[in-house]
mmCIF file of N, CA and C in Angstrom:
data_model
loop_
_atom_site.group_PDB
_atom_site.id
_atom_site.type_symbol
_atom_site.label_atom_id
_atom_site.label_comp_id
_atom_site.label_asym_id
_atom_site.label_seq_id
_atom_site.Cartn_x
_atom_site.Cartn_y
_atom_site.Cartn_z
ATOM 1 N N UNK A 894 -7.239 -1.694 16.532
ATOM 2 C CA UNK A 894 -7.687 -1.534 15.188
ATOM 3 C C UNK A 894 -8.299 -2.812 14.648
ATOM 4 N N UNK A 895 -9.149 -2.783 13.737
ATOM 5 C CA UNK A 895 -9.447 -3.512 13.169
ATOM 6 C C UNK A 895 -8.299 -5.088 12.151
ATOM 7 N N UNK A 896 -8.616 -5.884 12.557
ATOM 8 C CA UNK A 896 -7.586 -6.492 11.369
ATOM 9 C C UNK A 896 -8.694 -7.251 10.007
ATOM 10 N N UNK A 897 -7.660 -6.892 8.903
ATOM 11 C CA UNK A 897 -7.811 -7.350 7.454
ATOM 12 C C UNK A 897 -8.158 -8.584 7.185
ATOM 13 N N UNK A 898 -9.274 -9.241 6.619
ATOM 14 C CA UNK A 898 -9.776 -10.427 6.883
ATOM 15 C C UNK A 898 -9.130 -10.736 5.552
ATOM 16 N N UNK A 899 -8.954 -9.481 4.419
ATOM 17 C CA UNK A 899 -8.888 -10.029 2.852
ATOM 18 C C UNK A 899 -8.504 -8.848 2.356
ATOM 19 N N UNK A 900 -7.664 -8.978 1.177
ATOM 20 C CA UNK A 900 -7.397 -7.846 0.246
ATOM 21 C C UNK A 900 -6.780 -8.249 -0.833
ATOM 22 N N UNK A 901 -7.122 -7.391 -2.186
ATOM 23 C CA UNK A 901 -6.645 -7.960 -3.381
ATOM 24 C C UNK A 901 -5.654 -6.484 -4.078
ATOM 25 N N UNK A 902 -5.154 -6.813 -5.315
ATOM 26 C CA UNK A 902 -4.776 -5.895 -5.994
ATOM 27 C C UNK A 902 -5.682 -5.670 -6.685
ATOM 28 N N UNK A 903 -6.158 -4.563 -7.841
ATOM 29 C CA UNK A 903 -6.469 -4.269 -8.930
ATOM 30 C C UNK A 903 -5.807 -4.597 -10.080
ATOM 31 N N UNK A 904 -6.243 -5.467 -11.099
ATOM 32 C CA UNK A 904 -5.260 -5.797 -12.167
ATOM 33 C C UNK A 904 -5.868 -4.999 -13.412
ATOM 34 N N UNK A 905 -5.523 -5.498 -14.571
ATOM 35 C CA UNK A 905 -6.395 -4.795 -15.786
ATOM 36 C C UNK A 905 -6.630 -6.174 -16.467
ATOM 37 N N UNK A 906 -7.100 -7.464 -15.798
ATOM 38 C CA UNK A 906 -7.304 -9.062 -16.624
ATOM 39 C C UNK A 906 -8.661 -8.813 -15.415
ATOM 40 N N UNK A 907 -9.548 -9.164 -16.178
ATOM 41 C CA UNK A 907 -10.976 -10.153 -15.806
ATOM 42 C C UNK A 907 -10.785 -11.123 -15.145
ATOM 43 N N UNK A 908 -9.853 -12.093 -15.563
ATOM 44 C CA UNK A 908 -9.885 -13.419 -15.213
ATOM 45 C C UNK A 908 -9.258 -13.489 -13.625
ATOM 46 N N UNK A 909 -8.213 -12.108 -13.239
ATOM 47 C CA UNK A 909 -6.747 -12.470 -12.447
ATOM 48 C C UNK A 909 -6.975 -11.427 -11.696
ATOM 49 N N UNK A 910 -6.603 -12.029 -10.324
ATOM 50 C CA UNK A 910 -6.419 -10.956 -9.178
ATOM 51 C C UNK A 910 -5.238 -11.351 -8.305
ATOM 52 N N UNK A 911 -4.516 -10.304 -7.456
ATOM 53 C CA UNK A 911 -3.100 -10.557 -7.024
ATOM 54 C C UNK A 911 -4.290 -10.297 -5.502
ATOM 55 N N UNK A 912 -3.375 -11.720 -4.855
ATOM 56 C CA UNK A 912 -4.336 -11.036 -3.177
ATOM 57 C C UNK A 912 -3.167 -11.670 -2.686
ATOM 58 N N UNK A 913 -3.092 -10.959 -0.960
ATOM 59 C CA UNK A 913 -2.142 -10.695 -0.127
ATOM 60 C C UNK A 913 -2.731 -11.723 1.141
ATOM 61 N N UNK A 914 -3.888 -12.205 0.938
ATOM 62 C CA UNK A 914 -4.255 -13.249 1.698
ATOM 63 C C UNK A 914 -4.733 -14.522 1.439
ATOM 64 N N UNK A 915 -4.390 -15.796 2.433
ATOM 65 C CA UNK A 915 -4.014 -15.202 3.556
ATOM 66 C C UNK A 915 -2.249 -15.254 3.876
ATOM 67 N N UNK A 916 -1.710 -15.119 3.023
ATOM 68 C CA UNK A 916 -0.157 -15.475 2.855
ATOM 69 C C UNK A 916 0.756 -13.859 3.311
ATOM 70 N N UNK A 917 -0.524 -12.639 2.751
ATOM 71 C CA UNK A 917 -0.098 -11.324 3.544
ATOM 72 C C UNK A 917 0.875 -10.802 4.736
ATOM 73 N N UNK A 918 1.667 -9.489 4.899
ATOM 74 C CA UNK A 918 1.927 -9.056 6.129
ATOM 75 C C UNK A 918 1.403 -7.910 6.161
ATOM 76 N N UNK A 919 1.640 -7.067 6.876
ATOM 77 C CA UNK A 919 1.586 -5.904 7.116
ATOM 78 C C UNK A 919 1.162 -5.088 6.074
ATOM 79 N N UNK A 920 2.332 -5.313 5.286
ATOM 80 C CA UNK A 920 2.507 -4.119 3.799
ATOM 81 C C UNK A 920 1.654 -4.617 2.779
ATOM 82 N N UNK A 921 0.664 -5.238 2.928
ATOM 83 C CA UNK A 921 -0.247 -5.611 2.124
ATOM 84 C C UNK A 921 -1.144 -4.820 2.081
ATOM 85 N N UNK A 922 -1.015 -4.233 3.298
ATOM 86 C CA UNK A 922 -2.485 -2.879 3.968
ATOM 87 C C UNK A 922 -2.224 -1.458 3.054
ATOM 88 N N UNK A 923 -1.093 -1.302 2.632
ATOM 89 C CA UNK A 923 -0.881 0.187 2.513
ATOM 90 C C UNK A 923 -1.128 0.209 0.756
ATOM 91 N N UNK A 924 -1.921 1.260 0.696
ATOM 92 C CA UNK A 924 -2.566 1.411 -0.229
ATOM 93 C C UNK A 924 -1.844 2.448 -1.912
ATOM 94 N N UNK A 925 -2.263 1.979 -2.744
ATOM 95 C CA UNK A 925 -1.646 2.978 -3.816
ATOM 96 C C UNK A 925 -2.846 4.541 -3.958
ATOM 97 N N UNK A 926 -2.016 5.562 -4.249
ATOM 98 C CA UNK A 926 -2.840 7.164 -3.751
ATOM 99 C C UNK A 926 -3.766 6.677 -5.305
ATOM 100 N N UNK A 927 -5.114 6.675 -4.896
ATOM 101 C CA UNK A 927 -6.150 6.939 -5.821
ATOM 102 C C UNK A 927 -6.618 8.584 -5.296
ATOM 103 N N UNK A 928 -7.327 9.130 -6.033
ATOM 104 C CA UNK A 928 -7.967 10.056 -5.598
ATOM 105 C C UNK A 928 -9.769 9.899 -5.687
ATOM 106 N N UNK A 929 -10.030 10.219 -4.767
ATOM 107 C CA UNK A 929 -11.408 10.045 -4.310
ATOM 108 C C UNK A 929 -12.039 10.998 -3.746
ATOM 109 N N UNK A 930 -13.753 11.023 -3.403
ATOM 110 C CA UNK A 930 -14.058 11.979 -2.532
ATOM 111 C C UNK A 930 -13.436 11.621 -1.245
ATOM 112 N N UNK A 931 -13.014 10.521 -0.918
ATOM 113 C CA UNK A 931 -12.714 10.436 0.547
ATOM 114 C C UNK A 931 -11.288 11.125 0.763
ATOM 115 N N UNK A 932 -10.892 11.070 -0.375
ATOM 116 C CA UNK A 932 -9.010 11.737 0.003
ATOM 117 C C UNK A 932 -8.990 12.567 -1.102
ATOM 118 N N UNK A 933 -8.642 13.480 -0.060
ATOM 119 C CA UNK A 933 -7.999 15.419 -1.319
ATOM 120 C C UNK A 933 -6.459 14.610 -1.701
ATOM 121 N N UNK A 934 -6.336 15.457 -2.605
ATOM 122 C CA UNK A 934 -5.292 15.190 -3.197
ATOM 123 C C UNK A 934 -3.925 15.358 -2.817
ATOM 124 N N UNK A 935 -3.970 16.190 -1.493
ATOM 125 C CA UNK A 935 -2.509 16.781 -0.713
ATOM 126 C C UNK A 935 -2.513 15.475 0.316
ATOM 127 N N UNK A 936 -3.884 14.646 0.551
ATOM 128 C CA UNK A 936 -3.657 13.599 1.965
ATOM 129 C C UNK A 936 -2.850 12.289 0.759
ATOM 130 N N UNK A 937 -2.995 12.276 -0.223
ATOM 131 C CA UNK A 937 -2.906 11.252 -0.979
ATOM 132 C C UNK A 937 -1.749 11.077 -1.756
ATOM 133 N N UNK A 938 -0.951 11.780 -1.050
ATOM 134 C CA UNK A 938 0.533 11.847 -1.721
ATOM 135 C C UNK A 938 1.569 10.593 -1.268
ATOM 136 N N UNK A 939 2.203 9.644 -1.908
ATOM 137 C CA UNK A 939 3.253 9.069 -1.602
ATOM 138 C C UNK A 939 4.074 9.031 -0.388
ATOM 139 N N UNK A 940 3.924 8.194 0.622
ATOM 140 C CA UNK A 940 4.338 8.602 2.203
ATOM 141 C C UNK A 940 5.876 6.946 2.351
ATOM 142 N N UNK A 941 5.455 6.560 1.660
ATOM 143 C CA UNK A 941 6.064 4.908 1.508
ATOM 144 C C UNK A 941 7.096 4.642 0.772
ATOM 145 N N UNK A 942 8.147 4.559 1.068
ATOM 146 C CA UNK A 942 9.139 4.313 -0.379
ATOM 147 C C UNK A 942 10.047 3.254 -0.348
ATOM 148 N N UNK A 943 9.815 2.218 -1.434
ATOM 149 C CA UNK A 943 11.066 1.206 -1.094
ATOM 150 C C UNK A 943 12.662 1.065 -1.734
ATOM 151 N N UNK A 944 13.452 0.344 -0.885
ATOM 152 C CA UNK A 944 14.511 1.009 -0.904
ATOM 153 C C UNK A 944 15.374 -0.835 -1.217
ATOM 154 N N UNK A 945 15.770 -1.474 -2.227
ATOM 155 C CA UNK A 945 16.329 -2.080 -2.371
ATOM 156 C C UNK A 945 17.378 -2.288 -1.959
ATOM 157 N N UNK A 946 17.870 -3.152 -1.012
ATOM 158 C CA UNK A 946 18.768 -3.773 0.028
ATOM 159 C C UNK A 946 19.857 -5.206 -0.535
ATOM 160 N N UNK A 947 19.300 -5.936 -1.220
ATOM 161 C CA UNK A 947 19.908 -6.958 -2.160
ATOM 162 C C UNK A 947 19.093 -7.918 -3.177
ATOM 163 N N UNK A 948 19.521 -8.400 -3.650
ATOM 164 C CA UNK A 948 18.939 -9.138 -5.047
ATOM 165 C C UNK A 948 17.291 -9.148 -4.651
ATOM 166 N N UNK A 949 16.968 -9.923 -3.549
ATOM 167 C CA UNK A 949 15.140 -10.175 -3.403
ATOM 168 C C UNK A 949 15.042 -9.546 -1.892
ATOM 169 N N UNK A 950 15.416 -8.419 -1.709
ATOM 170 C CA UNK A 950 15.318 -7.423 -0.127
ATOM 171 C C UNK A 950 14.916 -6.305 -0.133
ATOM 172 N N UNK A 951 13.660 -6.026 0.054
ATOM 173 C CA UNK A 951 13.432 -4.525 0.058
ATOM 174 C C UNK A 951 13.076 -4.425 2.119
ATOM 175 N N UNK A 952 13.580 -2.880 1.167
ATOM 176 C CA UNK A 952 12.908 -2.287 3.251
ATOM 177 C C UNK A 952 11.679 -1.718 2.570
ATOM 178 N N UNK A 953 10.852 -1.379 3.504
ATOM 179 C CA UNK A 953 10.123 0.047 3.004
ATOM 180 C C UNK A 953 10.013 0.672 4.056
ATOM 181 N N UNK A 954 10.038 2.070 3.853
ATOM 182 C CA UNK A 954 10.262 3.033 4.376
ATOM 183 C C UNK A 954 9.090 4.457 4.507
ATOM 184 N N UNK A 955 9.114 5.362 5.399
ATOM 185 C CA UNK A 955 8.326 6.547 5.304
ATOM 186 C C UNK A 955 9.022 7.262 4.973
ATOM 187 N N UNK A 956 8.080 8.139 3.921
ATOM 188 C CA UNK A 956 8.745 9.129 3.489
ATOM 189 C C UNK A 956 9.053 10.710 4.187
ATOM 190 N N UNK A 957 8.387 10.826 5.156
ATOM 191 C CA UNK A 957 8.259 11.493 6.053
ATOM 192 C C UNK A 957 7.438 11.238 7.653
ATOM 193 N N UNK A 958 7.357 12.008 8.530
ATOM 194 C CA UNK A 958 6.756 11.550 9.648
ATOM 195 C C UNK A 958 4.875 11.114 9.369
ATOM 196 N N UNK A 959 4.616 10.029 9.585
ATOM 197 C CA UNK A 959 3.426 9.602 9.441
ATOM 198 C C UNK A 959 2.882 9.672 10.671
ATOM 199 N N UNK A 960 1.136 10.265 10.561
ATOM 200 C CA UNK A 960 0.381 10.257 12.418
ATOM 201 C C UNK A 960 -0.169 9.011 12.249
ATOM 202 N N UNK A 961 -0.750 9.061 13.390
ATOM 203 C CA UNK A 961 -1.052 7.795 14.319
ATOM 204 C C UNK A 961 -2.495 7.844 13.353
ATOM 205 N N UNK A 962 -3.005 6.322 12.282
ATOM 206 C CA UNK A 962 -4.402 6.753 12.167
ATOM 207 C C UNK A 962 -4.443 7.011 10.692
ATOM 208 N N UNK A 963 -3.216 7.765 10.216
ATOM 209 C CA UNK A 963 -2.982 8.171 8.678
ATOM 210 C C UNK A 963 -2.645 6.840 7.796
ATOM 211 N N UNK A 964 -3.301 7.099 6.004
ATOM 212 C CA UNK A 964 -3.458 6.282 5.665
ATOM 213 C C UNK A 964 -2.076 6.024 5.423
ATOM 214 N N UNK A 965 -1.387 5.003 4.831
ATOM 215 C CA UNK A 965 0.246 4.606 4.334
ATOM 216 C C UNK A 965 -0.187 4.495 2.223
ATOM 217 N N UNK A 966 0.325 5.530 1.745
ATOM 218 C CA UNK A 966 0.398 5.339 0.404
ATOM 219 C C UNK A 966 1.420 5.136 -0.349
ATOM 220 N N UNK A 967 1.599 4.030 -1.286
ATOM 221 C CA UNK A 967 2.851 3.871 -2.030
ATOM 222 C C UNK A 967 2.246 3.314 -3.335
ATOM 223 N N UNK A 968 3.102 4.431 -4.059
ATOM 224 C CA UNK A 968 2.812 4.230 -5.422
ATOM 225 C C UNK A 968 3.537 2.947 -6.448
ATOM 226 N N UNK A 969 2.378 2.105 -6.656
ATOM 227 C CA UNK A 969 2.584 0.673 -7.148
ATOM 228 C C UNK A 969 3.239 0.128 -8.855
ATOM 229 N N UNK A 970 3.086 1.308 -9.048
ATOM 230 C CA UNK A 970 3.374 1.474 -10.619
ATOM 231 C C UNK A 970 3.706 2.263 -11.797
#
């Protein structure tokens, strides 16, 4: 696969952007469900869920069986 040279969040400030690089892992990739022409609304459902473990520990988790190729969505807010 391709790897991620760069990626940011979406904020609602002009000035400010949250980016995951290059300080990123993995879970920087998985995306919050927008709906688009590229994704119906049944592919774009919540697959990701995190699960608080202790004070600053999250796991994250699937919410069900994910294929090989499918996007990873978790809802950010």
């Amino acid at each position: 696969g391709k790897e991620a040279s760069n990626y940011y969040f979406a904020t609602r400030s002009q000035e400010r952007l949250v980016s995951a690089w290059p300080q990123g892992n993995l879970l920087s990739l998985i995306n919050s469900p927008v709906f688009t022409r590229r994704t119906a609304e049944a592919e774009a459902r919540q697959n990701v869920s995190a699960v608080l473990v202790g004070k600053n520990i999250n796991f994250f988790l699937t919410t069900r069986d994910v294929r090989a190729g499918e996007e990873l969505w978790f809802d950010y807010g």
